[in-house]
Amino acid sequence: MNDPEAKLLPYRSYLNEQKASLAASIRQLEKEGRQDEANLAKIRLNIVGVFETLLSADQAYCKGDQEAFFKRYEGRFTSIPASWQAHLEKARTHGDASAQLIEEVKLQTANELHDVFLHGSENA
């Protein structure tokens, strides 16, 4: 795959699949009255949306410079979750299990997206 945009197609497809799957899960969980689980799925959906938005923004910012784009977007997987990691540590320190779970879900979702971005969806 020499075309850099072609490398992104599977990642974009994965993002779209995740959004659709999570939206369906949220509807089902809410229908079943499982609001806590639905809320965690909403958090995951939000994180997918954040990285999808950043993907488009970084591509626009880099104006076709694929090397700059990949470096910039790759860096997002470190810079964005840094505050989540800090919140996780604070939640652990204070014994806040609810906040801890939320930050863990955010970090797990970002890690999964990063893995798919680097290696493709067959590893997710």
mmCIF file of C-alpha atoms in Angstrom:
data_model
loop_
_atom_site.group_PDB
_atom_site.id
_atom_site.type_symbol
_atom_site.label_atom_id
_atom_site.label_comp_id
_atom_site.label_asym_id
_atom_site.label_seq_id
_atom_site.Cartn_x
_atom_site.Cartn_y
_atom_site.Cartn_z
ATOM 1 C CA MET A 1 0.000 0.000 0.000
ATOM 2 C CA ASN A 2 2.015 2.941 -1.231
ATOM 3 C CA ASP A 3 -0.937 5.333 -1.142
ATOM 4 C CA PRO A 4 -0.944 6.852 2.371
ATOM 5 C CA GLU A 5 -4.692 7.505 2.198
ATOM 6 C CA ALA A 6 -5.269 3.831 1.405
ATOM 7 C CA LYS A 7 -3.525 2.958 4.682
ATOM 8 C CA LEU A 8 -6.149 5.015 6.503
ATOM 9 C CA LEU A 9 -9.159 3.376 4.868
ATOM 10 C CA PRO A 10 -9.189 0.318 7.162
ATOM 11 C CA TYR A 11 -8.755 2.590 10.193
ATOM 12 C CA ARG A 12 -11.600 4.850 9.084
ATOM 13 C CA SER A 13 -13.745 1.766 8.485
ATOM 14 C CA TYR A 14 -12.916 0.499 11.956
ATOM 15 C CA LEU A 15 -13.900 3.846 13.494
ATOM 16 C CA ASN A 16 -17.220 3.759 11.640
ATOM 17 C CA GLU A 17 -17.855 0.146 12.658
ATOM 18 C CA GLN A 18 -17.102 0.982 16.283
ATOM 19 C CA LYS A 19 -19.448 3.958 16.245
ATOM 20 C CA ALA A 20 -22.277 1.877 14.787
ATOM 21 C CA SER A 21 -21.652 -1.046 17.139
ATOM 22 C CA LEU A 22 -21.449 1.157 20.217
ATOM 23 C CA ALA A 23 -24.587 3.095 19.261
ATOM 24 C CA ALA A 24 -26.471 -0.196 18.856
ATOM 25 C CA SER A 25 -25.124 -1.451 22.188
ATOM 26 C CA ILE A 26 -26.186 1.747 23.918
ATOM 27 C CA ARG A 27 -29.723 1.428 22.573
ATOM 28 C CA GLN A 28 -29.929 -2.218 23.638
ATOM 29 C CA LEU A 29 -28.477 -1.608 27.087
ATOM 30 C CA GLU A 30 -30.835 1.295 27.707
ATOM 31 C CA LYS A 31 -33.761 -0.805 26.522
ATOM 32 C CA GLU A 32 -32.747 -3.450 29.057
ATOM 33 C CA GLY A 33 -32.447 -0.840 31.812
ATOM 34 C CA ARG A 34 -28.689 -1.337 32.111
ATOM 35 C CA GLN A 35 -27.890 2.358 32.338
ATOM 36 C CA ASP A 36 -24.448 2.034 33.954
ATOM 37 C CA GLU A 37 -23.235 -0.175 31.123
ATOM 38 C CA ALA A 38 -24.865 2.116 28.565
ATOM 39 C CA ASN A 39 -23.020 5.058 30.091
ATOM 40 C CA LEU A 40 -19.685 3.263 29.733
ATOM 41 C CA ALA A 41 -20.509 2.511 26.090
ATOM 42 C CA LYS A 42 -21.307 6.217 25.636
ATOM 43 C CA ILE A 43 -17.862 7.072 26.986
ATOM 44 C CA ARG A 44 -16.270 4.657 24.508
ATOM 45 C CA LEU A 45 -18.351 6.157 21.694
ATOM 46 C CA ASN A 46 -17.209 9.632 22.699
ATOM 47 C CA ILE A 47 -13.539 8.603 22.618
ATOM 48 C CA VAL A 48 -13.956 7.055 19.165
ATOM 49 C CA GLY A 49 -15.559 10.322 18.039
ATOM 50 C CA VAL A 50 -12.705 12.364 19.490
ATOM 51 C CA PHE A 51 -10.071 10.386 17.610
ATOM 52 C CA GLU A 52 -12.133 10.450 14.423
ATOM 53 C CA THR A 53 -12.414 14.236 14.653
ATOM 54 C CA LEU A 54 -8.688 14.555 15.330
ATOM 55 C CA LEU A 55 -7.957 12.351 12.321
ATOM 56 C CA SER A 56 -9.777 14.744 10.005
ATOM 57 C CA ALA A 57 -8.396 17.835 11.717
ATOM 58 C CA ASP A 58 -4.825 16.591 11.571
ATOM 59 C CA GLN A 59 -5.156 15.665 7.911
ATOM 60 C CA ALA A 60 -6.482 19.137 7.122
ATOM 61 C CA TYR A 61 -3.747 20.776 9.191
ATOM 62 C CA CYS A 62 -0.963 18.817 7.472
ATOM 63 C CA LYS A 63 -2.345 19.579 3.987
ATOM 64 C CA GLY A 64 -1.249 16.359 2.326
ATOM 65 C CA ASP A 65 2.104 16.002 4.100
ATOM 66 C CA GLN A 66 1.557 12.379 5.118
ATOM 67 C CA GLU A 67 4.734 12.109 7.164
ATOM 68 C CA ALA A 68 3.745 15.154 9.228
ATOM 69 C CA PHE A 69 0.203 13.841 9.536
ATOM 70 C CA PHE A 70 1.234 10.402 10.801
ATOM 71 C CA LYS A 71 3.652 11.950 13.300
ATOM 72 C CA ARG A 72 1.041 14.438 14.514
ATOM 73 C CA TYR A 73 -1.810 11.925 14.786
ATOM 74 C CA GLU A 74 0.415 9.285 16.373
ATOM 75 C CA GLY A 75 1.310 11.843 19.032
ATOM 76 C CA ARG A 76 -2.370 12.258 19.872
ATOM 77 C CA PHE A 77 -2.347 8.779 21.402
ATOM 78 C CA THR A 78 0.105 10.068 23.996
ATOM 79 C CA SER A 79 -0.996 13.660 24.508
ATOM 80 C CA ILE A 80 -4.772 13.150 24.747
ATOM 81 C CA PRO A 81 -4.738 10.227 27.231
ATOM 82 C CA ALA A 82 -2.155 11.932 29.471
ATOM 83 C CA SER A 83 -4.844 13.814 31.381
ATOM 84 C CA TRP A 84 -6.934 10.646 31.655
ATOM 85 C CA GLN A 85 -3.966 8.853 33.181
ATOM 86 C CA ALA A 86 -3.524 11.702 35.675
ATOM 87 C CA HIS A 87 -7.233 11.544 36.563
ATOM 88 C CA LEU A 88 -6.951 7.774 36.969
ATOM 89 C CA GLU A 89 -4.076 8.134 39.409
ATOM 90 C CA LYS A 90 -6.004 10.767 41.365
ATOM 91 C CA ALA A 91 -9.093 8.521 41.462
ATOM 92 C CA ARG A 92 -6.977 5.616 42.733
ATOM 93 C CA THR A 93 -5.446 7.822 45.408
ATOM 94 C CA HIS A 94 -8.868 8.927 46.589
ATOM 95 C CA GLY A 95 -10.477 5.496 46.286
ATOM 96 C CA ASP A 96 -13.024 6.760 43.742
ATOM 97 C CA ALA A 97 -13.963 3.514 41.997
ATOM 98 C CA SER A 98 -16.471 5.165 39.665
ATOM 99 C CA ALA A 99 -14.014 7.773 38.370
ATOM 100 C CA GLN A 100 -11.346 5.084 38.145
ATOM 101 C CA LEU A 101 -13.559 2.919 35.928
ATOM 102 C CA ILE A 102 -14.379 5.847 33.647
ATOM 103 C CA GLU A 103 -10.709 6.760 33.149
ATOM 104 C CA GLU A 104 -9.798 3.107 32.585
ATOM 105 C CA VAL A 105 -12.467 2.835 29.871
ATOM 106 C CA LYS A 106 -11.130 5.970 28.178
ATOM 107 C CA LEU A 107 -7.548 4.703 28.274
ATOM 108 C CA GLN A 108 -8.506 1.222 27.090
ATOM 109 C CA THR A 109 -10.468 2.667 24.169
ATOM 110 C CA ALA A 110 -7.604 4.965 23.163
ATOM 111 C CA ASN A 111 -5.149 2.044 23.375
ATOM 112 C CA GLU A 112 -7.378 -0.097 21.154
ATOM 113 C CA LEU A 113 -7.679 2.687 18.595
ATOM 114 C CA HIS A 114 -3.931 3.232 18.669
ATOM 115 C CA ASP A 115 -3.301 -0.451 18.060
ATOM 116 C CA VAL A 116 -5.715 -0.466 15.115
ATOM 117 C CA PHE A 117 -4.139 2.708 13.719
ATOM 118 C CA LEU A 118 -0.687 1.131 13.845
ATOM 119 C CA HIS A 119 -1.432 -2.485 12.988
ATOM 120 C CA GLY A 120 -4.914 -2.781 11.535
ATOM 121 C CA SER A 121 -8.180 -4.061 12.942
ATOM 122 C CA GLU A 122 -7.233 -7.744 12.864
ATOM 123 C CA ASN A 123 -5.253 -7.101 16.075
ATOM 124 C CA ALA A 124 -8.079 -5.355 17.930
#
